[in-house]
XYZ file of C-alpha atoms in Angstrom:
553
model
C 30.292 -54.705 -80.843
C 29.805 -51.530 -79.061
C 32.542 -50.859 -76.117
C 31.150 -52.522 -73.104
C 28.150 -54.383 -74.108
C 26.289 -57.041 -72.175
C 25.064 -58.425 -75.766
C 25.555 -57.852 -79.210
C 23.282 -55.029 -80.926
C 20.240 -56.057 -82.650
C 20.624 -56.307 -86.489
C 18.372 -55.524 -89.720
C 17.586 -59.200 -89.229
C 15.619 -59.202 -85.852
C 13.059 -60.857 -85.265
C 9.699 -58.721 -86.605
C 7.399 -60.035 -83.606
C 9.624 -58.752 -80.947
C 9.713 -54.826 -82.196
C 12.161 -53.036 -79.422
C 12.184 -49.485 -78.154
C 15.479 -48.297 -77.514
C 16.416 -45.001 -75.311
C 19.799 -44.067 -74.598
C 21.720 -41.173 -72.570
C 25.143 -40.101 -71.680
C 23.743 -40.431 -68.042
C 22.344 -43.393 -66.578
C 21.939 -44.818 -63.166
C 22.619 -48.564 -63.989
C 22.655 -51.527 -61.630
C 23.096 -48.204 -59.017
C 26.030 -46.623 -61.349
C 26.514 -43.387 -63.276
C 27.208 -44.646 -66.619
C 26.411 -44.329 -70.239
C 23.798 -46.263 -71.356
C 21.568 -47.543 -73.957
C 18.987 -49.445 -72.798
C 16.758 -52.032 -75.510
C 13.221 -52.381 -74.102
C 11.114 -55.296 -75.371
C 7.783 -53.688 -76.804
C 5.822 -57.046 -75.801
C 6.719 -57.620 -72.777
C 7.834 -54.162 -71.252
C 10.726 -55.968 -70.108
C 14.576 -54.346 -70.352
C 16.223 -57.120 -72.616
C 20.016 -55.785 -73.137
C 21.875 -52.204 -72.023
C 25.308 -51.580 -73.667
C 27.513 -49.307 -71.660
C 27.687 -46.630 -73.773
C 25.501 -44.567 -76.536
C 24.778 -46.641 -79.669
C 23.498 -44.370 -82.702
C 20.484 -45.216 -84.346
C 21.952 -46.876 -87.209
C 23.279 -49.771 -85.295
C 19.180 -50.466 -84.949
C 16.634 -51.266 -87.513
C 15.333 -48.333 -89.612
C 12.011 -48.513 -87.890
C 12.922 -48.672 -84.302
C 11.654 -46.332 -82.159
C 15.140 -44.612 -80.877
C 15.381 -41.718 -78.387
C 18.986 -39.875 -77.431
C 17.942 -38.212 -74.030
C 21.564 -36.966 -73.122
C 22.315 -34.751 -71.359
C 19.299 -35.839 -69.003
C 19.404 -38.821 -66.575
C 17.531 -42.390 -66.983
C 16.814 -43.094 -63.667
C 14.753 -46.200 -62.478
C 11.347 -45.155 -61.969
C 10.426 -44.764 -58.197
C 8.837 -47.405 -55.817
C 7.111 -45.190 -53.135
C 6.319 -47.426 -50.400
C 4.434 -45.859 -48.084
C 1.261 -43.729 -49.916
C -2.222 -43.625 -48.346
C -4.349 -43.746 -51.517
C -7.764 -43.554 -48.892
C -10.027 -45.316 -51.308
C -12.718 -46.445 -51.168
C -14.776 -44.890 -48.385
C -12.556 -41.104 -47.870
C -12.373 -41.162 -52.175
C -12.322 -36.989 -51.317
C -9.369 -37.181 -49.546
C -7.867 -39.270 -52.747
C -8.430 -41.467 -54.804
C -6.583 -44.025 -56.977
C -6.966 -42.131 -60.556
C -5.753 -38.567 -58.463
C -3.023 -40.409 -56.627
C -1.804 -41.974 -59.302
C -1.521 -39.732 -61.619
C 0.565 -37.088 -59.378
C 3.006 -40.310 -58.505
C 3.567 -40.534 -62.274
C 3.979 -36.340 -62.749
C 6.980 -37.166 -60.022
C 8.635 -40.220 -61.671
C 6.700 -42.853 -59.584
C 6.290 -45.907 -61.093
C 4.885 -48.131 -58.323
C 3.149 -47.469 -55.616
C 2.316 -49.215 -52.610
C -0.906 -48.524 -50.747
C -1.789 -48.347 -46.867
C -3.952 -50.218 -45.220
C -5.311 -47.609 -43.846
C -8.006 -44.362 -44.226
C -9.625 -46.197 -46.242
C -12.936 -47.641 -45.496
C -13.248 -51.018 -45.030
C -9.476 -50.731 -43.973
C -7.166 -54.099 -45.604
C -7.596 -55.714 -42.412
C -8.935 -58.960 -43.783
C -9.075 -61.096 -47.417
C -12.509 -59.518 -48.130
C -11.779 -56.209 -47.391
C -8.661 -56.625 -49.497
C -10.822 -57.356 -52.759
C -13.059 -54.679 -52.157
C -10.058 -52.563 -52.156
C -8.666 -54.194 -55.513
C -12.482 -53.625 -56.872
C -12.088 -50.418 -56.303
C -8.825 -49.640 -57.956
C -9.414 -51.172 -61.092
C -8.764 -49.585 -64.835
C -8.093 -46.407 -62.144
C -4.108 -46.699 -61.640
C -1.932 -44.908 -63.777
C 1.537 -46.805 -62.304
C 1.624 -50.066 -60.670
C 0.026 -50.479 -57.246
C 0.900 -52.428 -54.363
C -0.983 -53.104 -51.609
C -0.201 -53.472 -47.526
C -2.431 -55.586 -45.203
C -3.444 -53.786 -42.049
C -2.680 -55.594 -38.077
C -5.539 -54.382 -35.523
C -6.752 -56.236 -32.618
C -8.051 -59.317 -33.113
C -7.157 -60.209 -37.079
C -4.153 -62.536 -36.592
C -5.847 -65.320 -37.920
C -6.793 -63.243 -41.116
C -2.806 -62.486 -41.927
C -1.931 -65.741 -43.229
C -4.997 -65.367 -46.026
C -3.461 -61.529 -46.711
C -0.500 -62.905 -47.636
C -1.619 -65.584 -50.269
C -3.290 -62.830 -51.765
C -0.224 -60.657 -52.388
C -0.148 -57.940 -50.119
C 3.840 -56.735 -50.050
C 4.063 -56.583 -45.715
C 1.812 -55.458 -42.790
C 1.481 -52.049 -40.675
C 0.296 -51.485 -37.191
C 0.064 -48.662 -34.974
C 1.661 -48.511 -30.782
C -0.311 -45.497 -30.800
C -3.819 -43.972 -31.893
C -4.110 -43.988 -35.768
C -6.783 -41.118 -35.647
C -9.273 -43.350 -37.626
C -11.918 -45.479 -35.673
C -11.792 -48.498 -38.190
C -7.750 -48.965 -37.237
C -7.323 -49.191 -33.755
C -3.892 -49.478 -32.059
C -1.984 -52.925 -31.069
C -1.196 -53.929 -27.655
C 1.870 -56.236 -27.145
C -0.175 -58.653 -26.805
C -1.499 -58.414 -30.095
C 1.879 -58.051 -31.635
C 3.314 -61.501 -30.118
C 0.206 -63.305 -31.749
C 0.816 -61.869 -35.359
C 4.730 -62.699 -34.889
C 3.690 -65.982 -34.197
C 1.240 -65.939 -37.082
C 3.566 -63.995 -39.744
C 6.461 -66.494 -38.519
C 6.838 -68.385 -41.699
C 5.941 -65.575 -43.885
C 8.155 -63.848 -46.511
C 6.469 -60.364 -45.445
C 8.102 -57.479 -43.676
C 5.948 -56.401 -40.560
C 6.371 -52.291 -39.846
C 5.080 -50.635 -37.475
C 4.313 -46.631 -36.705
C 6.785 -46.898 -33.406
C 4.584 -43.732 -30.914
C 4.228 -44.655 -27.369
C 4.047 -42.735 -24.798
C 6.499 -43.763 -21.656
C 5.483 -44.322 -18.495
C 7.046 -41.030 -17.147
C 6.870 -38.290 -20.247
C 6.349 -34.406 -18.045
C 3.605 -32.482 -19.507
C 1.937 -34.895 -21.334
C -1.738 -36.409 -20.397
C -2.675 -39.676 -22.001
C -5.241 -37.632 -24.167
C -2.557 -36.657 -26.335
C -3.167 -39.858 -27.912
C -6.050 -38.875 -29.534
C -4.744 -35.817 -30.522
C -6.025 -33.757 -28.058
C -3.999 -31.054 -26.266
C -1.599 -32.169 -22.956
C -2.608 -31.250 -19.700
C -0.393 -28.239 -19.621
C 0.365 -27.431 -22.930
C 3.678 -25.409 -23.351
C 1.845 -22.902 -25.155
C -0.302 -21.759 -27.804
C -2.074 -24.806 -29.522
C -1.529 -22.563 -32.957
C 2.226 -22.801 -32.172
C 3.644 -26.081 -33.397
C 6.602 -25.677 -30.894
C 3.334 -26.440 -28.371
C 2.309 -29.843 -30.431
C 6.458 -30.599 -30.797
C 6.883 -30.526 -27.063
C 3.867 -32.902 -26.627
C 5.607 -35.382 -28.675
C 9.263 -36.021 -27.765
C 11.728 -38.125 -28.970
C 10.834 -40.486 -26.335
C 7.311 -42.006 -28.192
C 9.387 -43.189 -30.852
C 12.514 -44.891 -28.765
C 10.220 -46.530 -26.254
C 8.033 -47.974 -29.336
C 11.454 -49.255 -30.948
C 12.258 -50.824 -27.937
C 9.006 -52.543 -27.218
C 9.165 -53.915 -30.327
C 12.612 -54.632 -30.627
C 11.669 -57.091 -26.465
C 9.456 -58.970 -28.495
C 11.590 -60.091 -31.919
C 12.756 -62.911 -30.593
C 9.480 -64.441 -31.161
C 10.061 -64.460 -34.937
C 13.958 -63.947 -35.523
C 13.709 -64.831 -39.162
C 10.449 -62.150 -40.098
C 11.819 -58.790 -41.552
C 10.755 -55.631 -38.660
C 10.614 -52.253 -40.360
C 10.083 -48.914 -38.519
C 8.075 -47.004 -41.216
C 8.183 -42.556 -40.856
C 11.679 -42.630 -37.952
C 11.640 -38.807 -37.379
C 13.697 -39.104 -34.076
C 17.448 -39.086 -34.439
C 17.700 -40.544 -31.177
C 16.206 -43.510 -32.332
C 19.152 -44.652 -34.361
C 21.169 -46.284 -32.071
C 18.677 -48.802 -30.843
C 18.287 -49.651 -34.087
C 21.862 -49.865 -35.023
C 22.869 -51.823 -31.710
C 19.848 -54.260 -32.862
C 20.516 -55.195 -36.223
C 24.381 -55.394 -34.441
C 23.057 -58.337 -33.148
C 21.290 -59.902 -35.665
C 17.861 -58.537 -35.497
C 15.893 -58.032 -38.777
C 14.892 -54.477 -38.668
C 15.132 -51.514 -40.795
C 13.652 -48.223 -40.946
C 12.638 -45.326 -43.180
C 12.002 -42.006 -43.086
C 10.557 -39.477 -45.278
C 11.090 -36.646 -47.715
C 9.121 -34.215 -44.999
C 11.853 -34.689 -41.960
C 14.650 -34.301 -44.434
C 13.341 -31.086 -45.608
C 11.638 -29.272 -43.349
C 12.617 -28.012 -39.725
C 10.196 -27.111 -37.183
C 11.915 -23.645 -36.329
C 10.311 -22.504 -39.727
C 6.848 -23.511 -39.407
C 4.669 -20.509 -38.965
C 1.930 -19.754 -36.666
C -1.385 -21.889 -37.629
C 0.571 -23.207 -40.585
C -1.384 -26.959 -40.257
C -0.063 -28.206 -43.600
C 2.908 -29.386 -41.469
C 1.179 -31.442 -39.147
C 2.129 -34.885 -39.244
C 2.803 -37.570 -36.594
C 5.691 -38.201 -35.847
C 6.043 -34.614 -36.065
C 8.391 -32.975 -38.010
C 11.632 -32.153 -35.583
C 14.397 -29.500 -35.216
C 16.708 -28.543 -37.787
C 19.298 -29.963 -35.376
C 17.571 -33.789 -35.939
C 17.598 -33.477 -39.479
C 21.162 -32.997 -39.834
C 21.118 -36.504 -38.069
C 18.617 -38.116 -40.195
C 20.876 -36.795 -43.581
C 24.212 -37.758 -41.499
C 22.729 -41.120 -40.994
C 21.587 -41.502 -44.814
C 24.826 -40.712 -45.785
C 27.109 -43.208 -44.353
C 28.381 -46.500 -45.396
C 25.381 -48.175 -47.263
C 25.946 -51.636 -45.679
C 25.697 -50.044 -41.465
C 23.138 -46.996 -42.194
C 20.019 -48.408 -40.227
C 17.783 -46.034 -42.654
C 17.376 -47.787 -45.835
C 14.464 -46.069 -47.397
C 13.080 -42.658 -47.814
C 9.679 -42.345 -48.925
C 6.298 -39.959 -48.871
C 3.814 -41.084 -46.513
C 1.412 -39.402 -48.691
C -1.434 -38.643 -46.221
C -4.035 -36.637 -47.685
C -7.210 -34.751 -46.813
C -9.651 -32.230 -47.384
C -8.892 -28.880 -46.609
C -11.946 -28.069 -44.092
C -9.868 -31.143 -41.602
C -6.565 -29.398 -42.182
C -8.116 -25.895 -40.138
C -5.905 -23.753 -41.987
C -5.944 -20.042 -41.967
C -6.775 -18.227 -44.924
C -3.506 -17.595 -45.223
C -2.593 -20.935 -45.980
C -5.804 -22.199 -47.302
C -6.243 -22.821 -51.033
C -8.327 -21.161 -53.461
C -11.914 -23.148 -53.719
C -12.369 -23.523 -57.586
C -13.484 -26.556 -59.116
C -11.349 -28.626 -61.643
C -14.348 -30.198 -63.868
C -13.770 -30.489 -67.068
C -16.815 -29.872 -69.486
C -18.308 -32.988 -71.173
C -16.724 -35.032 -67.487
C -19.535 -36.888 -65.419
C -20.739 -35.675 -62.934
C -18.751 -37.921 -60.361
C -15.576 -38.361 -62.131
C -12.319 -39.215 -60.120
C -9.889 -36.700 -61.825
C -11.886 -33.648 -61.350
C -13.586 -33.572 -58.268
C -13.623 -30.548 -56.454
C -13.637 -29.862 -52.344
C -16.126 -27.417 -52.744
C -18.758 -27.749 -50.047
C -16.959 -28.933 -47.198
C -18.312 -28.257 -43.779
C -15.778 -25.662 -41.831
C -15.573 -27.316 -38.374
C -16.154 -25.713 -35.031
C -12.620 -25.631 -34.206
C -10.126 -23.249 -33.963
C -8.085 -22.480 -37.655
C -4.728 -23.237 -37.180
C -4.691 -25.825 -34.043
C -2.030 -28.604 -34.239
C -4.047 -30.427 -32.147
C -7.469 -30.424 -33.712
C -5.956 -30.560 -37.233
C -5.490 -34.163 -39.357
C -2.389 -34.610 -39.405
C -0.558 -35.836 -42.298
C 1.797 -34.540 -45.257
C 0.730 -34.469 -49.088
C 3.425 -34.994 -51.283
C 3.432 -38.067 -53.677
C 5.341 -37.137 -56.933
C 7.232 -34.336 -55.211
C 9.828 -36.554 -53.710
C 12.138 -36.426 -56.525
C 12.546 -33.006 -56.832
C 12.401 -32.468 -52.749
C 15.416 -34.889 -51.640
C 17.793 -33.660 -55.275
C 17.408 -29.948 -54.053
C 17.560 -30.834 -50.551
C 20.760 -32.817 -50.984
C 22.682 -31.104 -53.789
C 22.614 -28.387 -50.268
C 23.804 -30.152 -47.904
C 27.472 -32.352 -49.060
C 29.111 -32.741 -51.727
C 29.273 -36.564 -51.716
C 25.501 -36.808 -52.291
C 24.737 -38.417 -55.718
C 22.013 -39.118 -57.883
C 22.909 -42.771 -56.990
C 22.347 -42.268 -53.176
C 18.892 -40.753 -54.292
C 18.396 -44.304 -56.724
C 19.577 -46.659 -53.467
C 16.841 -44.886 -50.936
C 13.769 -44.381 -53.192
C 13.964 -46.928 -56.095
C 16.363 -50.076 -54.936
C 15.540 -50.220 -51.268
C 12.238 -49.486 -51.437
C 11.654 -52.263 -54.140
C 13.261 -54.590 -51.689
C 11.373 -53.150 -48.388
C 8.327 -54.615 -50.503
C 9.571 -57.676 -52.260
C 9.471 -56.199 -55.982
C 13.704 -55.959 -56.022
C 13.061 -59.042 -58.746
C 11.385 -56.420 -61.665
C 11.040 -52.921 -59.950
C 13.801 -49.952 -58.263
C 16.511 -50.717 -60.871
C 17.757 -49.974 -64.773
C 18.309 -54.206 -65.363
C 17.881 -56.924 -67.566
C 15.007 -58.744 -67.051
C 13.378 -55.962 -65.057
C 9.868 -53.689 -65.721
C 11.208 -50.818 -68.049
C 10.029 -48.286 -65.518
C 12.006 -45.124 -66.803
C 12.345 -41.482 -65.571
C 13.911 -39.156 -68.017
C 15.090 -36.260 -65.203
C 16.279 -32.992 -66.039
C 18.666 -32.224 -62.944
C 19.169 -28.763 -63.772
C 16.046 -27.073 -64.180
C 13.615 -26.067 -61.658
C 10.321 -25.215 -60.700
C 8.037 -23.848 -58.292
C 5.184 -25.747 -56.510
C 2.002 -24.391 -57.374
C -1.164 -26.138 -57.993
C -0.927 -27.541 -61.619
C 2.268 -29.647 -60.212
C 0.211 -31.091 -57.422
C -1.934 -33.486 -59.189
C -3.173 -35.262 -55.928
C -6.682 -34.613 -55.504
C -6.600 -31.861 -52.675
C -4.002 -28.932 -53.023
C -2.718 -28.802 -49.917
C 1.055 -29.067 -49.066
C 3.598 -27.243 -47.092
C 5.828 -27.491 -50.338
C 3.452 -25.155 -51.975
C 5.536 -21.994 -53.815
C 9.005 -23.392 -52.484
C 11.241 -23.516 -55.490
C 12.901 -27.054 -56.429
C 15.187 -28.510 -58.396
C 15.229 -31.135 -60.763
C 12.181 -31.834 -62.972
C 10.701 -35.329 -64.430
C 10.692 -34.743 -68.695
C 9.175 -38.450 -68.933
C 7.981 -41.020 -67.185
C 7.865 -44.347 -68.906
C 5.533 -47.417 -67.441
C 6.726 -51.471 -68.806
C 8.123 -49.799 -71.457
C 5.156 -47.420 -72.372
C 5.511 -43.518 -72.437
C 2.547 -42.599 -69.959
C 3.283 -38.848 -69.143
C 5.792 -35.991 -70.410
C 6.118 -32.666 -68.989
C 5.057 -30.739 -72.147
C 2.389 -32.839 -73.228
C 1.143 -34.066 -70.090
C -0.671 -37.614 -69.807
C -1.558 -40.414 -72.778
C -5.408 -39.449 -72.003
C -6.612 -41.649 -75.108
C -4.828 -44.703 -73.514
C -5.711 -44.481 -70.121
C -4.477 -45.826 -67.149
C -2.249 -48.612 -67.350
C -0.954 -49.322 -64.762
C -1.517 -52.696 -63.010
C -2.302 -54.167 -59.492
C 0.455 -55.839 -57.722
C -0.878 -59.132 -56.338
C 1.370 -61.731 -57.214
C 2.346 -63.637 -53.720
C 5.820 -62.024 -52.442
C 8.527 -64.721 -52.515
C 11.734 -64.746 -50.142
C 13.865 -62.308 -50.524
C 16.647 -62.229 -52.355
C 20.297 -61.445 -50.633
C 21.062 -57.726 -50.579
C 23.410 -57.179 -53.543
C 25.331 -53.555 -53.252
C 27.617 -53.696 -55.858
C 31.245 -52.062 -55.293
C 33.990 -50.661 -57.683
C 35.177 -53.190 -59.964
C 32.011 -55.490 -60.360
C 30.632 -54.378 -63.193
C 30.752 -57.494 -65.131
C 30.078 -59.619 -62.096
C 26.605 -57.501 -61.244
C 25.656 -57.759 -64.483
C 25.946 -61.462 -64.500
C 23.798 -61.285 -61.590
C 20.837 -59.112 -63.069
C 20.466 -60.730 -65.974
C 20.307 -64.437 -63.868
C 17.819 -62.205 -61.668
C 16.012 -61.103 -64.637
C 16.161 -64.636 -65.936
């Protein structure tokens, strides 16, 4: 028997309808451990069946298995991206499943989960929810999940929602910018407490309000329009910072935090934090005893707002992106002791759109050449071009006017491993495994098959090459419109593979398994209870793995 192995190697003698895949490397994050690994992969099910703690050769396997040395590289877990607004059906030129999708799995992104939101019908009821599913089928290239929206008024739909399988719920304190999702009152949240009581769901919310008492501000700012007396320019973005302080986010936090009492038992997550200052209302919270958790994104971890130029829209995004000062808070936050650190997860908030809504100067604005592929019909999903939009009548380069809203699924990878190799030397490939893969699968109820390198689990594999770099140019943004503030910033670390239940679906040489198709599948199994939250220390290696594999059981 190999040196550390959960289970004997598989012999000339295995069983011939259970064929295996196996992949190994001198690198593996493992039950949320640098280790050695090689990892046996169940061809039938896509299921992770045995990993030995070291690197077998191949001729401790059958002749005929499929058996792949990746070392040097790292087998991570593939991502769970939990917050990704996918917009279809209804804004399907904003993006679309098949677009979306794709540029997750370019990234490493194994499972998504989709927002309840910019699309039209929004998933605000059980019916709008299926025409949602209808319109994702045989269209996902990873998994996708799928949040239930709260709006005024559908409490008594939530209960139906979550029979159906959607992984938690997301409301807005403040103007969501889209008609079809309007805000909730307090009111409104104390009936879906009540409602989502007994639920295993997690309830988020996007925490904006705006105080009683905020100077300079006018209650139009809701809506996006300019204060009363702007600070300055509305093409500067210090003039659309200043009109949304810290402040919206604590005094959401603490609204929400007066009312959950009503449901002490249902799991409250502050989705997109941007405001350091909002980190010790959470931590003095969940001090005493409430349920709550945040996350924030790969956006306020990377970029500051002293660098955004002039009219440079593609930064927009509410809460806006702060001062280089409040990032160092968000990473020194991230970086502490796992079990206290009130941010768990760190995620995209993909939030795409055509360029004629973003106003951008030319400067910024991308080329207009269409991406149709000869022989394609006429409407296909993967090559649909923005040409045609209607310019608007407003001014290029207003933060105000502008959508706001960050594009950036299947960047994250690449974006938090450059950004944090930076910034201390205690950051790991493991921290990066905890925020985007573990926690995430947790925040959403998958932590039983998705987020981790287990027995019993999805094989969801990224083969990542933590050396090499690239640049961010058009043919590594696979989401539908090219727009992104990460556009020609260099980045480190790049996804070689990305592996789906087992399945190769993408590699960076030869691109996508086009004759297969999508495979990914639609998440809609009912979530059950969570499981306890099992960090594993020094010294429990045998112990954990005892635990996946009952897990995985």
């Amino acid at each position: 028997m190999a040196p550390h192995a959960t289970t004997p190697p598989p012999t000339a003698h295995s069983n011939p309808h259970q064929p295996i895949t196996v992949v190994a490397s001198s690198r593996a994050v493992v039950a949320g451990r640098l280790t050695e690994a090689t990892i046996i992969i169940n061809n039938n099910t896509g299921k992770i069946t045995s990993i030995f703690h070291s690197v077998l050769p191949r001729t401790d396997f059958p002749e005929a298995t499929a058996y792949t040395d990746y070392s040097p590289l790292i087998l991570l877990p593939g991502l769970v991206d939990a917050h990704v607004h996918l917009n279809e059906p209804g804004r399907t030129k904003w993006e679309g499943f098949w677009t979306g999708t794709r540029a997750a799995a370019f990234g490493g992104v194994t499972t998504v989960v989709d927002m309840p939101l910019n699309a039209i019908p929004p998933t605000t009821t059980v019916e709008n929810l299926k025409i949602k599913i209808e319109a994702a089928k045989d269209k996902c290239w990873v998994d996708v999940g799928f949040y239930g929206g709260i709006v005024p008024g559908n409490s008594a739909d939530l209960e139906g929602l979550v029979k159906e399988g959607v992984r938690g719920f997301k409301g807005f304190l403040i103007d969501s910018g889209v008609e079809e999702f309007p805000a909730v009152t307090s009111t409104d949240i104390e009936k879906v407490m009540l409602a989502l009581k007994g639920s295993s769901t997690t309830l988020m919310f996007h925490a904006e309000m705006i105080p009683p008492i905020t100077a300079s501000v006018g209650d139009d700012v809701q809506r996006a329009f300019p204060p009363l007396a702007p600070t300055g320019p509305l093409t500067s973005y210090s003039t659309f910072l200043d009109s949304r302080p810290p402040a919206f986010e604590t005094y959401a936090i603490a609204e929400i935090l007066s009312l959950a009492h009503l449901a002490p038992e249902l799991q409250l997550h502050i989705v997109h934090l941007s405001a350091m200052e909002a980190i010790p209302l959470l931590r003095e919270a969940r001090n005493q005893g409430v349920k709550i958790t945040a996350e924030t994104c790969f956006h306020y971890l990377a970029l500051a707002a002293e660098a955004i130029q002039e009219g440079d829209t593609r930064h927009k995004c509410c809460p806006p992106i702060r001062s280089q000062y409040n990032q160092d808070g968000l990473w020194e936050e991230l970086l502490q002791d796992q079990a206290n650190g009130v941010i768990k997860t760190v995620v995209s908030d993909h939030s795409p759109c055509t360029p004629d809504i973003k106003l951008l100067p030319a400067a910024y604005a991308p080329k207009k050449e269409s991406k149709r592929k000869e022989g394609h019909q006429k409407d296909c999903d993967s090559c649909e071009s923005s040409e045609g939009e209607e310019e608007g009548p407003e001014e290029k380069g207003d933060f105000f006017s502008a959508w706001g809203g960050i594009s950036s699924v299947g960047l994250g990878l690449p974006i938090i491993w450059t950004e944090g190799l930076g910034r201390d030397e205690e950051f790991s490939i493991e921290d990066v495994v905890r925020w985007c893969c573990k926690n995430t699968a947790k925040q959403v109820g998958l932590e039983r098959s998705k987020g981790d390198l287990g027995v019993g689990f999805d094989a969801d594999i990224v083969v990542f090459d933590d050396e090499a770099e690239f640049m961010v140019e058009p043919s590594t943004m696979l989401f539908r419109n090219k727009v992104s503030p990460y556009e020609n910033k260099t980045l480190k670390g790049v996804v070689r593979e990305t592996w789906l239940r087992g399945q190769r679906i993408f590699t960076r040489e030869e691109g996508f398994v086009e004759k297969a198709g999508p495979s990914g599948k639609l998440l809609l199994e009912p979530r059950k209870a969570n499981i306890d939250s099992w960090e594993l220390g020094a010294g429990s290696w045998e112990s954990a793995w005892l635990r996946l594999r009952v897990v995985g059981a």
